[in-house]
């Protein structure tokens, strides 16, 4: 949402409020028939708004006659704009009216907000779709009119709250935007957690004005989890690679670790997880780490399901009557325990 400053608004030819006849001819929404401001939205966000310089609002624009008193009371944005130090404020005080373009806001969304601001509650819908509510949230944040929309926002959110999904999608980001603007903390925490658990890379806002603090919170929690599991999986593979030399006492059959290593690498490949190995340094005792696992393109939830699976491995891998040291999950108990620490809430 944006408004273009009419820097020459004080030079407008109109010295009076628009008459009813003029407004009818221009197809203006008379939110306040006695209003002293005309807001207008271009047919598209790319439409030029410089037509207002001459005081002539083009017919292809949707117009709204509104009250400056209502706008300044409900919206900090318009309160600042209509001060005497700005062109719009000068035009309003000297001419008695002013025309202000509003870009990147759909006319039907702006009309809902203006009806609420002007107390026309019977004209306000009680149900909105998720995309509509998202547009309302974006516009509310831009115009800084949170308090005015608080009651209706609660009604709209409650109506479609059952639609909040537990899987990550573009709708998750829309809900995140709505929850942040209207302070629905339970939904915000839920969407943040879903984005962290199921994201396969840095969080992308999809051009929604979601605060950087939320994005950073999601990315940092995800990266912390991934870094730890990369380390634990790498350690597990190194143990399997180095045995039995790394084990002073081994109860497993000679081929047990080799078979488990193959299963681990196959599981990584199935989940499209890349890995690499370098020649270990012989100057370090014990052997320094040399196996690298990269989980950056995998969601934490996928990692958790893969690593925390404690399904028993068959004892048949070992020699008869010998206890298998690899009994349990493929990735070992240490990695499984860390995987289960996947944050349930941010």
mmCIF file of N, CA and C in Angstrom, residues 212-290:
data_model
loop_
_atom_site.group_PDB
_atom_site.id
_atom_site.type_symbol
_atom_site.label_atom_id
_atom_site.label_comp_id
_atom_site.label_asym_id
_atom_site.label_seq_id
_atom_site.Cartn_x
_atom_site.Cartn_y
_atom_site.Cartn_z
ATOM 1 N N UNK A 212 11.308 -8.331 9.864
ATOM 2 C CA UNK A 212 12.577 -9.053 9.805
ATOM 3 C C UNK A 212 12.836 -9.825 11.094
ATOM 4 N N UNK A 213 12.347 -9.310 12.210
ATOM 5 C CA UNK A 213 12.560 -9.989 13.490
ATOM 6 C C UNK A 213 11.922 -11.379 13.489
ATOM 7 N N UNK A 214 10.763 -11.519 12.847
ATOM 8 C CA UNK A 214 10.103 -12.824 12.756
ATOM 9 C C UNK A 214 10.883 -13.750 11.831
ATOM 10 N N UNK A 215 11.304 -13.225 10.687
ATOM 11 C CA UNK A 215 12.103 -14.023 9.748
ATOM 12 C C UNK A 215 13.382 -14.510 10.417
ATOM 13 N N UNK A 216 14.071 -13.625 11.117
ATOM 14 C CA UNK A 216 15.322 -14.001 11.785
ATOM 15 C C UNK A 216 15.080 -15.054 12.861
ATOM 16 N N UNK A 217 13.993 -14.915 13.583
ATOM 17 C CA UNK A 217 13.658 -15.882 14.637
ATOM 18 C C UNK A 217 13.472 -17.281 14.052
ATOM 19 N N UNK A 218 12.765 -17.366 12.938
ATOM 20 C CA UNK A 218 12.528 -18.652 12.277
ATOM 21 C C UNK A 218 13.827 -19.235 11.744
ATOM 22 N N UNK A 219 14.601 -18.409 11.039
ATOM 23 C CA UNK A 219 15.843 -18.883 10.425
ATOM 24 C C UNK A 219 16.861 -19.327 11.465
ATOM 25 N N UNK A 220 16.974 -18.580 12.547
ATOM 26 C CA UNK A 220 17.959 -18.918 13.575
ATOM 27 C C UNK A 220 17.613 -20.227 14.276
ATOM 28 N N UNK A 221 16.333 -20.436 14.578
ATOM 29 C CA UNK A 221 15.918 -21.683 15.234
ATOM 30 C C UNK A 221 16.143 -22.876 14.310
ATOM 31 N N UNK A 222 15.830 -22.699 13.042
ATOM 32 C CA UNK A 222 16.026 -23.783 12.074
ATOM 33 C C UNK A 222 17.505 -24.113 11.919
ATOM 34 N N UNK A 223 18.331 -23.085 11.771
ATOM 35 C CA UNK A 223 19.757 -23.315 11.553
ATOM 36 C C UNK A 223 20.420 -23.951 12.764
ATOM 37 N N UNK A 224 20.019 -23.553 13.947
ATOM 38 C CA UNK A 224 20.577 -24.139 15.172
ATOM 39 C C UNK A 224 20.295 -25.634 15.224
ATOM 40 N N UNK A 225 19.082 -26.019 14.885
ATOM 41 C CA UNK A 225 18.700 -27.436 14.895
ATOM 42 C C UNK A 225 19.488 -28.202 13.836
ATOM 43 N N UNK A 226 19.573 -27.634 12.645
ATOM 44 C CA UNK A 226 20.269 -28.300 11.542
ATOM 45 C C UNK A 226 21.751 -28.474 11.848
ATOM 46 N N UNK A 227 22.384 -27.436 12.368
ATOM 47 C CA UNK A 227 23.818 -27.510 12.680
ATOM 48 C C UNK A 227 24.110 -28.649 13.651
ATOM 49 N N UNK A 228 23.281 -28.770 14.669
ATOM 50 C CA UNK A 228 23.499 -29.811 15.674
ATOM 51 C C UNK A 228 23.325 -31.207 15.075
ATOM 52 N N UNK A 229 22.286 -31.394 14.260
ATOM 53 C CA UNK A 229 22.046 -32.717 13.666
ATOM 54 C C UNK A 229 23.092 -33.067 12.618
ATOM 55 N N UNK A 230 23.583 -32.066 11.881
ATOM 56 C CA UNK A 230 24.672 -32.328 10.940
ATOM 57 C C UNK A 230 25.880 -32.896 11.673
ATOM 58 N N UNK A 231 26.175 -32.302 12.806
ATOM 59 C CA UNK A 231 27.316 -32.753 13.604
ATOM 60 C C UNK A 231 27.097 -34.170 14.124
ATOM 61 N N UNK A 232 25.909 -34.440 14.665
ATOM 62 C CA UNK A 232 25.639 -35.757 15.249
ATOM 63 C C UNK A 232 25.626 -36.863 14.191
ATOM 64 N N UNK A 233 25.050 -36.567 13.027
ATOM 65 C CA UNK A 233 25.025 -37.570 11.961
ATOM 66 C C UNK A 233 26.439 -37.838 11.461
ATOM 67 N N UNK A 234 27.220 -36.756 11.319
ATOM 68 C CA UNK A 234 28.610 -36.925 10.899
ATOM 69 C C UNK A 234 29.399 -37.774 11.873
ATOM 70 N N UNK A 235 29.187 -37.537 13.164
ATOM 71 C CA UNK A 235 29.882 -38.330 14.188
ATOM 72 C C UNK A 235 29.482 -39.801 14.104
ATOM 73 N N UNK A 236 28.203 -40.054 13.872
ATOM 74 C CA UNK A 236 27.721 -41.431 13.778
ATOM 75 C C UNK A 236 28.387 -42.150 12.603
ATOM 76 N N UNK A 237 28.474 -41.487 11.479
ATOM 77 C CA UNK A 237 29.079 -42.107 10.299
ATOM 78 C C UNK A 237 30.560 -42.381 10.529
ATOM 79 N N UNK A 238 31.237 -41.449 11.191
ATOM 80 C CA UNK A 238 32.664 -41.639 11.472
ATOM 81 C C UNK A 238 32.899 -42.839 12.385
ATOM 82 N N UNK A 239 32.011 -43.034 13.349
ATOM 83 C CA UNK A 239 32.130 -44.201 14.239
ATOM 84 C C UNK A 239 31.999 -45.491 13.440
ATOM 85 N N UNK A 240 31.019 -45.507 12.531
ATOM 86 C CA UNK A 240 30.824 -46.707 11.716
ATOM 87 C C UNK A 240 31.988 -46.930 10.758
ATOM 88 N N UNK A 241 32.563 -45.847 10.253
ATOM 89 C CA UNK A 241 33.696 -45.958 9.334
ATOM 90 C C UNK A 241 34.954 -46.443 10.037
ATOM 91 N N UNK A 242 35.182 -45.963 11.245
ATOM 92 C CA UNK A 242 36.435 -46.229 11.945
ATOM 93 C C UNK A 242 36.454 -47.548 12.700
ATOM 94 N N UNK A 243 35.314 -48.141 12.958
ATOM 95 C CA UNK A 243 35.296 -49.399 13.704
ATOM 96 C C UNK A 243 35.783 -50.532 12.790
ATOM 97 N N UNK A 244 36.345 -51.579 13.360
ATOM 98 C CA UNK A 244 36.498 -51.808 14.808
ATOM 99 C C UNK A 244 37.748 -51.164 15.398
ATOM 100 N N UNK A 245 38.547 -50.472 14.542
ATOM 101 C CA UNK A 245 39.790 -49.900 15.052
ATOM 102 C C UNK A 245 39.532 -48.886 16.153
ATOM 103 N N UNK A 246 38.395 -48.177 16.074
ATOM 104 C CA UNK A 246 38.083 -47.149 17.062
ATOM 105 C C UNK A 246 37.499 -47.734 18.332
ATOM 106 N N UNK A 247 37.194 -49.000 18.315
ATOM 107 C CA UNK A 247 36.592 -49.645 19.478
ATOM 108 C C UNK A 247 37.587 -50.625 20.095
ATOM 109 N N UNK A 248 37.896 -50.426 21.344
ATOM 110 C CA UNK A 248 38.815 -51.342 22.019
ATOM 111 C C UNK A 248 38.180 -52.719 22.184
ATOM 112 N N UNK A 249 36.880 -52.711 22.429
ATOM 113 C CA UNK A 249 36.161 -53.979 22.557
ATOM 114 C C UNK A 249 34.906 -53.895 21.696
ATOM 115 N N UNK A 250 34.744 -54.841 20.821
ATOM 116 C CA UNK A 250 33.581 -54.850 19.946
ATOM 117 C C UNK A 250 32.907 -56.204 20.015
ATOM 118 N N UNK A 251 31.615 -56.173 20.258
ATOM 119 C CA UNK A 251 30.853 -57.415 20.355
ATOM 120 C C UNK A 251 30.170 -57.757 19.035
ATOM 121 N N UNK A 252 30.267 -56.845 18.072
ATOM 122 C CA UNK A 252 29.581 -57.058 16.804
ATOM 123 C C UNK A 252 30.414 -57.925 15.867
ATOM 124 N N UNK A 253 29.728 -58.545 14.936
ATOM 125 C CA UNK A 253 30.411 -59.269 13.871
ATOM 126 C C UNK A 253 31.148 -58.260 13.000
ATOM 127 N N UNK A 254 32.232 -58.652 12.341
ATOM 128 C CA UNK A 254 33.055 -57.718 11.556
ATOM 129 C C UNK A 254 32.267 -56.907 10.524
ATOM 130 N N UNK A 255 31.255 -57.504 9.922
ATOM 131 C CA UNK A 255 30.530 -56.785 8.875
ATOM 132 C C UNK A 255 29.365 -55.950 9.357
ATOM 133 N N UNK A 256 29.116 -55.933 10.664
ATOM 134 C CA UNK A 256 27.922 -55.243 11.187
ATOM 135 C C UNK A 256 27.964 -53.747 10.923
ATOM 136 N N UNK A 257 29.093 -53.107 11.294
ATOM 137 C CA UNK A 257 29.203 -51.660 11.097
ATOM 138 C C UNK A 257 29.140 -51.297 9.619
ATOM 139 N N UNK A 258 29.752 -52.116 8.788
ATOM 140 C CA UNK A 258 29.743 -51.840 7.353
ATOM 141 C C UNK A 258 28.318 -51.867 6.802
ATOM 142 N N UNK A 259 27.535 -52.828 7.255
ATOM 143 C CA UNK A 259 26.149 -52.913 6.800
ATOM 144 C C UNK A 259 25.336 -51.718 7.298
ATOM 145 N N UNK A 260 25.572 -51.319 8.552
ATOM 146 C CA UNK A 260 24.859 -50.156 9.085
ATOM 147 C C UNK A 260 25.268 -48.878 8.361
ATOM 148 N N UNK A 261 26.543 -48.768 8.044
ATOM 149 C CA UNK A 261 27.018 -47.597 7.304
ATOM 150 C C UNK A 261 26.315 -47.498 5.955
ATOM 151 N N UNK A 262 26.190 -48.615 5.275
ATOM 152 C CA UNK A 262 25.492 -48.609 3.995
ATOM 153 C C UNK A 262 24.040 -48.194 4.132
ATOM 154 N N UNK A 263 23.383 -48.653 5.192
ATOM 155 C CA UNK A 263 21.986 -48.284 5.420
ATOM 156 C C UNK A 263 21.840 -46.794 5.717
ATOM 157 N N UNK A 264 22.779 -46.245 6.501
ATOM 158 C CA UNK A 264 22.743 -44.817 6.822
ATOM 159 C C UNK A 264 22.916 -43.986 5.559
ATOM 160 N N UNK A 265 23.907 -44.331 4.735
ATOM 161 C CA UNK A 265 24.157 -43.568 3.508
ATOM 162 C C UNK A 265 22.989 -43.699 2.538
ATOM 163 N N UNK A 266 22.377 -44.860 2.488
ATOM 164 C CA UNK A 266 21.213 -45.022 1.621
ATOM 165 C C UNK A 266 20.051 -44.162 2.110
ATOM 166 N N UNK A 267 19.869 -44.081 3.423
ATOM 167 C CA UNK A 267 18.796 -43.256 3.981
ATOM 168 C C UNK A 267 19.027 -41.781 3.660
ATOM 169 N N UNK A 268 20.271 -41.330 3.728
ATOM 170 C CA UNK A 268 20.590 -39.947 3.362
ATOM 171 C C UNK A 268 20.281 -39.701 1.895
ATOM 172 N N UNK A 269 20.638 -40.656 1.051
ATOM 173 C CA UNK A 269 20.387 -40.514 -0.381
ATOM 174 C C UNK A 269 18.893 -40.480 -0.674
ATOM 175 N N UNK A 270 18.125 -41.312 -0.001
ATOM 176 C CA UNK A 270 16.670 -41.336 -0.194
ATOM 177 C C UNK A 270 16.045 -39.981 0.119
ATOM 178 N N UNK A 271 16.606 -39.280 1.095
ATOM 179 C CA UNK A 271 16.084 -37.969 1.493
ATOM 180 C C UNK A 271 16.804 -36.815 0.803
ATOM 181 N N UNK A 272 17.574 -37.148 -0.236
ATOM 182 C CA UNK A 272 18.282 -36.149 -1.054
ATOM 183 C C UNK A 272 19.194 -35.267 -0.208
ATOM 184 N N UNK A 273 19.874 -35.895 0.733
ATOM 185 C CA UNK A 273 20.821 -35.197 1.604
ATOM 186 C C UNK A 273 22.227 -35.455 1.082
ATOM 187 N N UNK A 274 22.962 -34.391 0.819
ATOM 188 C CA UNK A 274 24.315 -34.542 0.289
ATOM 189 C C UNK A 274 25.315 -34.765 1.416
ATOM 190 N N UNK A 275 26.381 -35.454 1.091
ATOM 191 C CA UNK A 275 27.434 -35.711 2.074
ATOM 192 C C UNK A 275 28.751 -35.892 1.331
ATOM 193 N N UNK A 276 29.835 -35.708 2.045
ATOM 194 C CA UNK A 276 31.158 -35.867 1.443
ATOM 195 C C UNK A 276 32.144 -36.301 2.507
ATOM 196 N N UNK A 277 33.223 -36.929 2.058
ATOM 197 C CA UNK A 277 34.262 -37.396 2.973
ATOM 198 C C UNK A 277 35.615 -36.936 2.467
ATOM 199 N N UNK A 278 36.497 -36.623 3.394
ATOM 200 C CA UNK A 278 37.866 -36.262 3.055
ATOM 201 C C UNK A 278 38.804 -37.238 3.747
ATOM 202 N N UNK A 279 40.034 -37.322 3.247
ATOM 203 C CA UNK A 279 41.000 -38.247 3.838
ATOM 204 C C UNK A 279 41.351 -37.760 5.231
ATOM 205 N N UNK A 280 41.198 -38.588 6.241
ATOM 206 C CA UNK A 280 41.485 -38.157 7.611
ATOM 207 C C UNK A 280 42.970 -37.945 7.845
ATOM 208 N N UNK A 281 43.247 -37.031 8.740
ATOM 209 C CA UNK A 281 44.640 -36.773 9.100
ATOM 210 C C UNK A 281 45.165 -37.894 9.979
ATOM 211 N N UNK A 282 46.352 -38.375 9.635
ATOM 212 C CA UNK A 282 46.948 -39.460 10.407
ATOM 213 C C UNK A 282 47.739 -38.942 11.600
ATOM 214 N N UNK A 283 47.847 -37.606 11.694
ATOM 215 C CA UNK A 283 48.644 -37.029 12.782
ATOM 216 C C UNK A 283 47.843 -36.840 14.052
ATOM 217 N N UNK A 284 46.531 -37.052 13.952
ATOM 218 C CA UNK A 284 45.673 -36.859 15.115
ATOM 219 C C UNK A 284 45.207 -38.199 15.658
ATOM 220 N N UNK A 285 45.236 -38.318 16.930
ATOM 221 C CA UNK A 285 44.730 -39.511 17.611
ATOM 222 C C UNK A 285 43.798 -39.081 18.736
ATOM 223 N N UNK A 286 42.538 -39.487 18.746
ATOM 224 C CA UNK A 286 41.916 -40.279 17.687
ATOM 225 C C UNK A 286 41.722 -39.494 16.402
ATOM 226 N N UNK A 287 41.240 -40.154 15.401
ATOM 227 C CA UNK A 287 41.109 -39.556 14.076
ATOM 228 C C UNK A 287 40.216 -38.311 14.115
ATOM 229 N N UNK A 288 40.643 -37.233 13.465
ATOM 230 C CA UNK A 288 39.861 -35.999 13.432
ATOM 231 C C UNK A 288 38.666 -36.166 12.499
ATOM 232 N N UNK A 289 37.574 -35.398 12.732
ATOM 233 C CA UNK A 289 36.383 -35.522 11.895
ATOM 234 C C UNK A 289 36.688 -35.243 10.433
ATOM 235 N N UNK A 290 36.099 -36.026 9.547
ATOM 236 C CA UNK A 290 36.353 -35.808 8.129
ATOM 237 C C UNK A 290 35.126 -36.083 7.273
#
